[in-house]
PDB file of C-alpha atoms in Angstrom:
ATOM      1  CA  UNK A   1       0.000   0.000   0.000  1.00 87.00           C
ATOM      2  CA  UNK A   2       1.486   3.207  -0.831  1.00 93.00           C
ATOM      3  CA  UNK A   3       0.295   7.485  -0.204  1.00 96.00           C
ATOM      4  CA  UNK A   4       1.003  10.743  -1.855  1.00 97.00           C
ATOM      5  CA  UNK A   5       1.753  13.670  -0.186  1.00 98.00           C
ATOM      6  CA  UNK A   6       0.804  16.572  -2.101  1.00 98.00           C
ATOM      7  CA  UNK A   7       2.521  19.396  -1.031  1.00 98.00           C
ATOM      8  CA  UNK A   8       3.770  22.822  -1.608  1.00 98.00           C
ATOM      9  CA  UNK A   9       6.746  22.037  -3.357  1.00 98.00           C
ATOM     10  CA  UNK A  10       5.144  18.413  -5.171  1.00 98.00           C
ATOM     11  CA  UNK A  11       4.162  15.218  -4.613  1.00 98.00           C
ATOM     12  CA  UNK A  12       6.154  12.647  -2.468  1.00 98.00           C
ATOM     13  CA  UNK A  13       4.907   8.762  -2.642  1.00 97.00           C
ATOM     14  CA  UNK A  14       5.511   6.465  -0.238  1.00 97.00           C
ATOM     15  CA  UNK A  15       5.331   3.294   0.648  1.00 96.00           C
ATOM     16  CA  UNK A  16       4.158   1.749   3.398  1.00 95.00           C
ATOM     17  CA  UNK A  17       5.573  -1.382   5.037  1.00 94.00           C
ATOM     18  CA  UNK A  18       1.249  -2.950   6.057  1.00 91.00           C
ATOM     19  CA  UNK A  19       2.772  -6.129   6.991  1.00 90.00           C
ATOM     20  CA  UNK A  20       5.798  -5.754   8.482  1.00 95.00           C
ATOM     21  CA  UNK A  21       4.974  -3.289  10.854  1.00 95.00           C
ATOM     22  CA  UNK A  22       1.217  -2.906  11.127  1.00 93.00           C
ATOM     23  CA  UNK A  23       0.420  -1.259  14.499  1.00 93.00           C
ATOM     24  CA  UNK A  24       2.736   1.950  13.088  1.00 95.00           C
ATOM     25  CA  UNK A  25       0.990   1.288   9.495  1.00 94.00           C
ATOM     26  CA  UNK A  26      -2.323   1.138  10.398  1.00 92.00           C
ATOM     27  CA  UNK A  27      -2.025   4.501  12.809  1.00 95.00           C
ATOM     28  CA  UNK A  28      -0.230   6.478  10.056  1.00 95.00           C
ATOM     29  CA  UNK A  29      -3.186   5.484   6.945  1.00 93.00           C
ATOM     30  CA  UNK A  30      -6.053   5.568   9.628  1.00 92.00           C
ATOM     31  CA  UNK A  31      -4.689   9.087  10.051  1.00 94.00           C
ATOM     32  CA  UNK A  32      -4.443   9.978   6.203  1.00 93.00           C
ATOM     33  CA  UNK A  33      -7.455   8.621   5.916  1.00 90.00           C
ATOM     34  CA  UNK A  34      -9.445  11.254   8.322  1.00 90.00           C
ATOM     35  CA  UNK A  35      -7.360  14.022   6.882  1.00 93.00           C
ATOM     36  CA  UNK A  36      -5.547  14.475  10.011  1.00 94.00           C
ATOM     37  CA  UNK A  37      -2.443  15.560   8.003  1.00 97.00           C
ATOM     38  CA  UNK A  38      -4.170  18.098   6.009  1.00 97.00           C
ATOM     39  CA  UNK A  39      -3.075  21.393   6.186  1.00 97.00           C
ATOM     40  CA  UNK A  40      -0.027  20.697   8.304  1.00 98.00           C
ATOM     41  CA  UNK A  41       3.208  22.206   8.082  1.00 98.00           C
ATOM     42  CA  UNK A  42       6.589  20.275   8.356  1.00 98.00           C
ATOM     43  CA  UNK A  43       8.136  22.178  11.454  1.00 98.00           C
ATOM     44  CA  UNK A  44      11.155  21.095  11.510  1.00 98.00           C
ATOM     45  CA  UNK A  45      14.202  20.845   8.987  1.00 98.00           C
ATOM     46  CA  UNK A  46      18.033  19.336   8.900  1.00 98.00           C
ATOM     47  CA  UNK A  47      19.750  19.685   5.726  1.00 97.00           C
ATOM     48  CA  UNK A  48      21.635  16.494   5.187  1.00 98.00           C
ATOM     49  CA  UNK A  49      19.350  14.491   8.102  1.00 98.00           C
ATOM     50  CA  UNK A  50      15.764  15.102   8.295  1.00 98.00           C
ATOM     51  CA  UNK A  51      12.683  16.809   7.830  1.00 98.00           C
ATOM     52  CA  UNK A  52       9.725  16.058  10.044  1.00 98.00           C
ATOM     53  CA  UNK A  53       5.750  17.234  10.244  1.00 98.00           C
ATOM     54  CA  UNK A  54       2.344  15.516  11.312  1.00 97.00           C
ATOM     55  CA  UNK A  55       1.937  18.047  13.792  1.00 97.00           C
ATOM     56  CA  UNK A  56      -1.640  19.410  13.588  1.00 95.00           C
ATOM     57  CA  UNK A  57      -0.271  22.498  15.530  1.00 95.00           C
ATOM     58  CA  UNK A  58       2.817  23.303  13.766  1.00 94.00           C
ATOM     59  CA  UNK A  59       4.984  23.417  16.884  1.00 94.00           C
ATOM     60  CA  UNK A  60       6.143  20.437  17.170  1.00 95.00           C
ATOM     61  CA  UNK A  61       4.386  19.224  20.301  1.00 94.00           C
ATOM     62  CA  UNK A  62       1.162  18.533  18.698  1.00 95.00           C
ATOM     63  CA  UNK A  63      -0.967  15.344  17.612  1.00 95.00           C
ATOM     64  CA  UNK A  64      -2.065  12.220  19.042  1.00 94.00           C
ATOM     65  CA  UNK A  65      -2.256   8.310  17.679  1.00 94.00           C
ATOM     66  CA  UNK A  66      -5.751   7.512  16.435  1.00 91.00           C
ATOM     67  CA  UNK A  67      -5.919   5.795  19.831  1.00 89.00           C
ATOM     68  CA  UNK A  68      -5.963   9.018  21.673  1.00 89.00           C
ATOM     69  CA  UNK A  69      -2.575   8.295  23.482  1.00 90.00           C
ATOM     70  CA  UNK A  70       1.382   6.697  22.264  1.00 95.00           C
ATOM     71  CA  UNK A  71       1.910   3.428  20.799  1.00 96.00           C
ATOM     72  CA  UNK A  72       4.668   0.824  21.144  1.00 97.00           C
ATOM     73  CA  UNK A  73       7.938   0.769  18.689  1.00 98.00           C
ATOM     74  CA  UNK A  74       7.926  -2.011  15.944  1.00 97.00           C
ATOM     75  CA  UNK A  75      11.427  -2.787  14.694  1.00 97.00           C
ATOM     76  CA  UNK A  76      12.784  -5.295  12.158  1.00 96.00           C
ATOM     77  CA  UNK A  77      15.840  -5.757  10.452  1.00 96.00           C
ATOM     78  CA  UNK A  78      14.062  -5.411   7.119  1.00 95.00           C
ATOM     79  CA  UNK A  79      13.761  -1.644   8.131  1.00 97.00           C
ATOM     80  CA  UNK A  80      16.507   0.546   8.500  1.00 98.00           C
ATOM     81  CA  UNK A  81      17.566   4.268   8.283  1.00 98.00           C
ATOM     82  CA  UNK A  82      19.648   3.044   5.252  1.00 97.00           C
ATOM     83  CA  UNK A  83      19.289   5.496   2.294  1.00 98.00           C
ATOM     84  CA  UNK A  84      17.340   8.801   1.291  1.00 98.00           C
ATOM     85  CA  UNK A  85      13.428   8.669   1.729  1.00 98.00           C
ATOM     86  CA  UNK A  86      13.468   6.606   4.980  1.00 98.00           C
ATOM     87  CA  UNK A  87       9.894   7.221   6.960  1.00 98.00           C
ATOM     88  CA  UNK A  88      10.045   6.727  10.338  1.00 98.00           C
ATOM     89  CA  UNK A  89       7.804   7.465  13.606  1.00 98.00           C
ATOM     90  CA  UNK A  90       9.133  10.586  15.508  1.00 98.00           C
ATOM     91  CA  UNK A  91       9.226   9.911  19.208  1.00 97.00           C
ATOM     92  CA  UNK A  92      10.157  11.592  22.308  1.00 95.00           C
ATOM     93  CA  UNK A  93      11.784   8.084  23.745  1.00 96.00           C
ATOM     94  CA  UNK A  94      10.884   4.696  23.896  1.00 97.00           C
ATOM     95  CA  UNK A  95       6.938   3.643  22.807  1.00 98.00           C
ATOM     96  CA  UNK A  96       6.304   7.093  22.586  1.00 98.00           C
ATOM     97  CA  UNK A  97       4.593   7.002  19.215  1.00 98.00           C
ATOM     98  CA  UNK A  98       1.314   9.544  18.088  1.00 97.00           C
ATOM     99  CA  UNK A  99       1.290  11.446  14.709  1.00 98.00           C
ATOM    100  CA  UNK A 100       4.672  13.224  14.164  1.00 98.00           C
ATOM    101  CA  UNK A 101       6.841  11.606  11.403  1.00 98.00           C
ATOM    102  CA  UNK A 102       9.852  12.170  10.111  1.00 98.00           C
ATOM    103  CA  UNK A 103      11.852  11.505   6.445  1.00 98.00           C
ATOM    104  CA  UNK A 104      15.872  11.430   6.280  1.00 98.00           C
ATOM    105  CA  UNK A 105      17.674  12.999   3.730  1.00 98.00           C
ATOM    106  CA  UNK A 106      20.461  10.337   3.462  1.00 98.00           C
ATOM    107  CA  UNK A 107      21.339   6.991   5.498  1.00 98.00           C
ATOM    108  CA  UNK A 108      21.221   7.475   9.291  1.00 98.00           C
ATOM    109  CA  UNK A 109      21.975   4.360  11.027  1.00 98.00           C
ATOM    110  CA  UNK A 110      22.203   5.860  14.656  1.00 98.00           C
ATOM    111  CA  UNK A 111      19.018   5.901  14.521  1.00 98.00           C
ATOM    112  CA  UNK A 112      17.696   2.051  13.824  1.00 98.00           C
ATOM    113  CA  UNK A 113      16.154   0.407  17.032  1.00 98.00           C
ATOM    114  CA  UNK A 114      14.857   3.948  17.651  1.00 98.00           C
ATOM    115  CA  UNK A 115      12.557   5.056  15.607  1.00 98.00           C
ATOM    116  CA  UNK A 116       9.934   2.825  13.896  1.00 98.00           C
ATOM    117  CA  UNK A 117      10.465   2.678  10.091  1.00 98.00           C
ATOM    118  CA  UNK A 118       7.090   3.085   8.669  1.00 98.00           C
ATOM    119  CA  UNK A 119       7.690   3.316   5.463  1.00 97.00           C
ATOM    120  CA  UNK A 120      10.241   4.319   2.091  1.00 98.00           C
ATOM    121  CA  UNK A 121       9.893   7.176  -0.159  1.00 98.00           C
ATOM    122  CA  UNK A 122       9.767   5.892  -3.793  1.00 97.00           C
ATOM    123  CA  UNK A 123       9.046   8.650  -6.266  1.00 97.00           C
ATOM    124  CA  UNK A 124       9.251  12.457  -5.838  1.00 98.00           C
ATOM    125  CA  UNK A 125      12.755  12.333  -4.638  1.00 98.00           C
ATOM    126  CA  UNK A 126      12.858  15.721  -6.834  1.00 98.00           C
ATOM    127  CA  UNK A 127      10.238  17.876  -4.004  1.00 98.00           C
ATOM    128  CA  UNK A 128      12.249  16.066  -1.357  1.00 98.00           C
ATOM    129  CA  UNK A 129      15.264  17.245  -2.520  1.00 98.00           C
ATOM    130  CA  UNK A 130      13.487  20.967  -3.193  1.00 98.00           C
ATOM    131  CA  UNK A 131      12.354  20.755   0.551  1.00 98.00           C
ATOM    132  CA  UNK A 132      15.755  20.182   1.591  1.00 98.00           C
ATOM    133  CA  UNK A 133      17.237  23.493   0.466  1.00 98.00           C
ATOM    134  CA  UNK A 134      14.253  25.515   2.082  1.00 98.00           C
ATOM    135  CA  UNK A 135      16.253  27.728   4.281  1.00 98.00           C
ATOM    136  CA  UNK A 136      15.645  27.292   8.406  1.00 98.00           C
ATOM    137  CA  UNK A 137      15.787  29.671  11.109  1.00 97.00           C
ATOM    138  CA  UNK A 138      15.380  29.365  14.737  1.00 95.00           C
ATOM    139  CA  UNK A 139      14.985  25.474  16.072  1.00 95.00           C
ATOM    140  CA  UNK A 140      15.457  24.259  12.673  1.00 97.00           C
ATOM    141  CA  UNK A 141      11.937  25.933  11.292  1.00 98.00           C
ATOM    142  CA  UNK A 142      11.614  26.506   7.417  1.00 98.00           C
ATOM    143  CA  UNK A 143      11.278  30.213   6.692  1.00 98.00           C
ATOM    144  CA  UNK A 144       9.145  29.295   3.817  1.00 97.00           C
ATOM    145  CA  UNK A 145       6.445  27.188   4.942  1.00 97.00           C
ATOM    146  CA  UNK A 146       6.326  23.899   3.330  1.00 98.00           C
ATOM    147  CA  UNK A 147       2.624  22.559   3.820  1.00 98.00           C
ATOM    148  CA  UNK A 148       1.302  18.848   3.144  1.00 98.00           C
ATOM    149  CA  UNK A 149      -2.038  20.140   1.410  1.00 98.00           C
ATOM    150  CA  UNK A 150      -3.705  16.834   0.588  1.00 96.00           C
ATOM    151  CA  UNK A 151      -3.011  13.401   1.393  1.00 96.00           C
ATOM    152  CA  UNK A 152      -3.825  10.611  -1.553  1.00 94.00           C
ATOM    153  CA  UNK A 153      -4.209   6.872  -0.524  1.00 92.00           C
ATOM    154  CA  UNK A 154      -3.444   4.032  -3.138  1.00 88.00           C
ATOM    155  CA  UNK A 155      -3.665   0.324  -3.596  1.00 62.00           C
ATOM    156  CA  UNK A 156      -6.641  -0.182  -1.476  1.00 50.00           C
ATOM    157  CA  UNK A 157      -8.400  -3.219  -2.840  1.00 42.00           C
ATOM    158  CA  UNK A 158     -11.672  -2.117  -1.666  1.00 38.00           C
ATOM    159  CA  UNK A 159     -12.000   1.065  -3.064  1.00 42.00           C
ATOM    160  CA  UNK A 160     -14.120   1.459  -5.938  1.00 39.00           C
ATOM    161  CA  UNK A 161     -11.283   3.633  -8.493  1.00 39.00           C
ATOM    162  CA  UNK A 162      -8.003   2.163  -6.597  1.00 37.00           C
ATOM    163  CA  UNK A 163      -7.828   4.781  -4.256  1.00 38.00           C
ATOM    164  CA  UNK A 164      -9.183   6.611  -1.281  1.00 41.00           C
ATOM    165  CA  UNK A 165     -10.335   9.974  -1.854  1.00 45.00           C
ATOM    166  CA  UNK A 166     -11.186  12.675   1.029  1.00 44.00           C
ATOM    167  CA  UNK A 167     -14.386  12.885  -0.052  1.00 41.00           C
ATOM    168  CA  UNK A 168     -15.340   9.353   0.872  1.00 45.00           C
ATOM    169  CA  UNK A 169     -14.120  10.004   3.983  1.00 46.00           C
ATOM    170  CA  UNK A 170     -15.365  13.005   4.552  1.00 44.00           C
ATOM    171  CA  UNK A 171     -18.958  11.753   3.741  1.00 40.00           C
ATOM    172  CA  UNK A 172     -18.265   8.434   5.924  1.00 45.00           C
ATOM    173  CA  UNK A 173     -17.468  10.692   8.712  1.00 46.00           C
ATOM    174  CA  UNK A 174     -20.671  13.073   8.219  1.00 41.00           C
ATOM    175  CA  UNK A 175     -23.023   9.526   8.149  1.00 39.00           C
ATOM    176  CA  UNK A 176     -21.555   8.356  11.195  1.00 44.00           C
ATOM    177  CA  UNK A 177     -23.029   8.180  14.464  1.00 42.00           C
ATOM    178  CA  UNK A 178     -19.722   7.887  16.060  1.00 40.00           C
ATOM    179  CA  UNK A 179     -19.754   9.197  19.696  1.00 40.00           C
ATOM    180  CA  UNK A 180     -16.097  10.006  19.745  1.00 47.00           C
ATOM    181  CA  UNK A 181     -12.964  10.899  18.190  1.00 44.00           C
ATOM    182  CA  UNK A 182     -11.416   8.066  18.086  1.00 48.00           C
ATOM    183  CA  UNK A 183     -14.435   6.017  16.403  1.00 49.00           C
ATOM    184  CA  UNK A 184     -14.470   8.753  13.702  1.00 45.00           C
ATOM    185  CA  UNK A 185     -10.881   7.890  13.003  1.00 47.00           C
ATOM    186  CA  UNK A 186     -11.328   4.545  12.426  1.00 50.00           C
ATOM    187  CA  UNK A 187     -14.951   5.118  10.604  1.00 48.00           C
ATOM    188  CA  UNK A 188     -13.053   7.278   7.962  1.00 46.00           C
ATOM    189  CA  UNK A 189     -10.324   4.812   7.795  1.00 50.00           C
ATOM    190  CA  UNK A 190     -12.164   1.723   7.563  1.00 49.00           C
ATOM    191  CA  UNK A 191     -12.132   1.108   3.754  1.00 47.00           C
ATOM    192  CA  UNK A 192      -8.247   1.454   3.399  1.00 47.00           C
ATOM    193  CA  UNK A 193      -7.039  -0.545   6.439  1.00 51.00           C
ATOM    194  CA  UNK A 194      -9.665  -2.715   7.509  1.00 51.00           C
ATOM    195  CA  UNK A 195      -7.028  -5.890   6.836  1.00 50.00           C
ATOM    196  CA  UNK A 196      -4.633  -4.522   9.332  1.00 53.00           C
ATOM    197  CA  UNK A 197      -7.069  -3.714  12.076  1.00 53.00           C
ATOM    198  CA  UNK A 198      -7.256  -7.513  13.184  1.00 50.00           C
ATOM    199  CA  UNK A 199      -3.472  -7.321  13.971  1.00 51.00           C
ATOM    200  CA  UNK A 200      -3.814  -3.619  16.277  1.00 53.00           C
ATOM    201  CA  UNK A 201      -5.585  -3.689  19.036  1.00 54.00           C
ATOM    202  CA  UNK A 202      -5.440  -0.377  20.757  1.00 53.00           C
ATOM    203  CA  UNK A 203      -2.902  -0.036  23.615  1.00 55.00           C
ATOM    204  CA  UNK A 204      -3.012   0.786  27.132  1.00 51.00           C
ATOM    205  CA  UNK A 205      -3.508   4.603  27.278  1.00 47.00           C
ATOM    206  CA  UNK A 206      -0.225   6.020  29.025  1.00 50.00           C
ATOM    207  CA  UNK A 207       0.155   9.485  30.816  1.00 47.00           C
ATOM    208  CA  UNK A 208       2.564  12.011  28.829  1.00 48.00           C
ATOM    209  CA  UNK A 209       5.551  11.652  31.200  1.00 46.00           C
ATOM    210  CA  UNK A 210       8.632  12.491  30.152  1.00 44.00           C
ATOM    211  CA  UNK A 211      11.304   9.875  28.923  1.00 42.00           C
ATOM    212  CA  UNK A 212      13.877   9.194  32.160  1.00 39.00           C
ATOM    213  CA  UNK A 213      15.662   6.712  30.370  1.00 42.00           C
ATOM    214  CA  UNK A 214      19.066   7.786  28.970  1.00 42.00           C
ATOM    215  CA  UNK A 215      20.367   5.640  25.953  1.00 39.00           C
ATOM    216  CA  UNK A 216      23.591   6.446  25.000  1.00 40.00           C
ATOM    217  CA  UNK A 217      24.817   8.598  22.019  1.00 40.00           C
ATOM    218  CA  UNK A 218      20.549   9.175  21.255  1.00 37.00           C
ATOM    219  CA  UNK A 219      19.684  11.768  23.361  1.00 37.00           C
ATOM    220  CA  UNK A 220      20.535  14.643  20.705  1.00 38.00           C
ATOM    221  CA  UNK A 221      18.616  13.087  18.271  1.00 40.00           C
ATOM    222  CA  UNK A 222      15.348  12.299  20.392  1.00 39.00           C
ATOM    223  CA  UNK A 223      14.855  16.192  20.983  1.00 42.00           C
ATOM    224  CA  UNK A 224      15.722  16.759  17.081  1.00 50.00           C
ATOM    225  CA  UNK A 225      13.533  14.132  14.994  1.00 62.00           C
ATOM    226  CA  UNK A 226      10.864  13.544  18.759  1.00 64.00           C
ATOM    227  CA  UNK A 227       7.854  15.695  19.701  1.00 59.00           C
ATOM    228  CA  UNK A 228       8.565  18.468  22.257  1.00 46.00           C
ATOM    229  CA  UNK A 229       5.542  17.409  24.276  1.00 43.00           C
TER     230      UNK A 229
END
């Protein structure tokens, strides 16, 4: 299964690893899926390492899992930080997980058994590479805004055309009766990941604490590519 990110400097497809690491999989397309990412602004911006968004605030310290709270990591030596276009979960420490994601610009291997992989970039390496000379300022923010305007879901094999547009969503989530949040999440994401929901039961909700645990030679790199929450 694969998504587009149309933004303000093109479109970026990726794809997503569904069966290798599902939890992370099915939380990023349930999210697509509601339209959770459109609109948002990637806040944050390393030449030569990273640029990450999925904040709905734009300050980095924004968004939540479509369960409301974090989720555990899911590594596997299938996916690495090895080349340009890597996707990965941003975190603020260990099974920290919500919304915030993050693509490198090159291979970063300090950062495998870290940061969940969800996914490869593979075609549109031309806006990635435009979003990578967008000049920064203070904490790393672009001074042009770079903006993720519409988010394009492919491959689902239930959809009617191949893919799942915003409008079905939207109207799914207008027919529902959903009492909550969350249910409207998975309502709106229903048609696209319905085969991964078996495998991702929703986990215990966990208080935002912040991470104690010190892992050595990481702890730069958890405040650049984690939320600030």
């Amino acid at each position: 299964m694969s998504v587009t990110l149309h933004t303000s400097l093109g479109e970026i497809k990726i794809e997503i690893a569904c069966d290798i690491v599902p939890k992370a999989a099915f939380n990023f397309l349930a999210l697509c899926a509601a339209g959770q990412y459109n609109g948002t602004t990637f806040h944050r911006n390393m030449k030569s390492f990273m640029i990450q968004g999925g904040d709905p605030t734009g300050t980095g310290k924004g968004g939540d899992s479509i369960w409301g709270g974090t989720f555990d990591d899911e590594f596997s030596g299938e996916l690495r930080h090895d080349r340009r276009g890597v996707v990965s979960m941003a975190n603020k420490g260990a099974n920290t997980n919500r919304a915030q994601f993050f693509i490198t610009y090159g291979k970063q291997p300090h950062l495998n058994n870290k940061y969940t992989v969800i996914g490869r970039v593979i075609d549109g390496f031309e806006a990635l590479d435009a979003m990578e000379k967008v000049p920064t300022g203070k904490k790393d923010r672009p001074l042009s805004e770079i903006k993720i305007n519409q988010v394009q879901i492919h491959a689902n094999p239930l959809a009617e055309e191949g893919s799942f547009t915003l409008a079905q969503t939207a109207a799914r989530r207008e027919l529902s009766n959903a009492p909550d949040v969350q249910s409207l999440f998975l309502v709106a994401a229903a048609d696209c990941v319905l085969p991964l929901r078996a495998k991702c039961k929703a986990p215990t909700a966990r208080r935002r604490e912040p991470s104690t645990r010190k892992r050595r030679g990481v702890r730069a790199h958890v405040r650049v590519v984690g939320s600030s929450k």
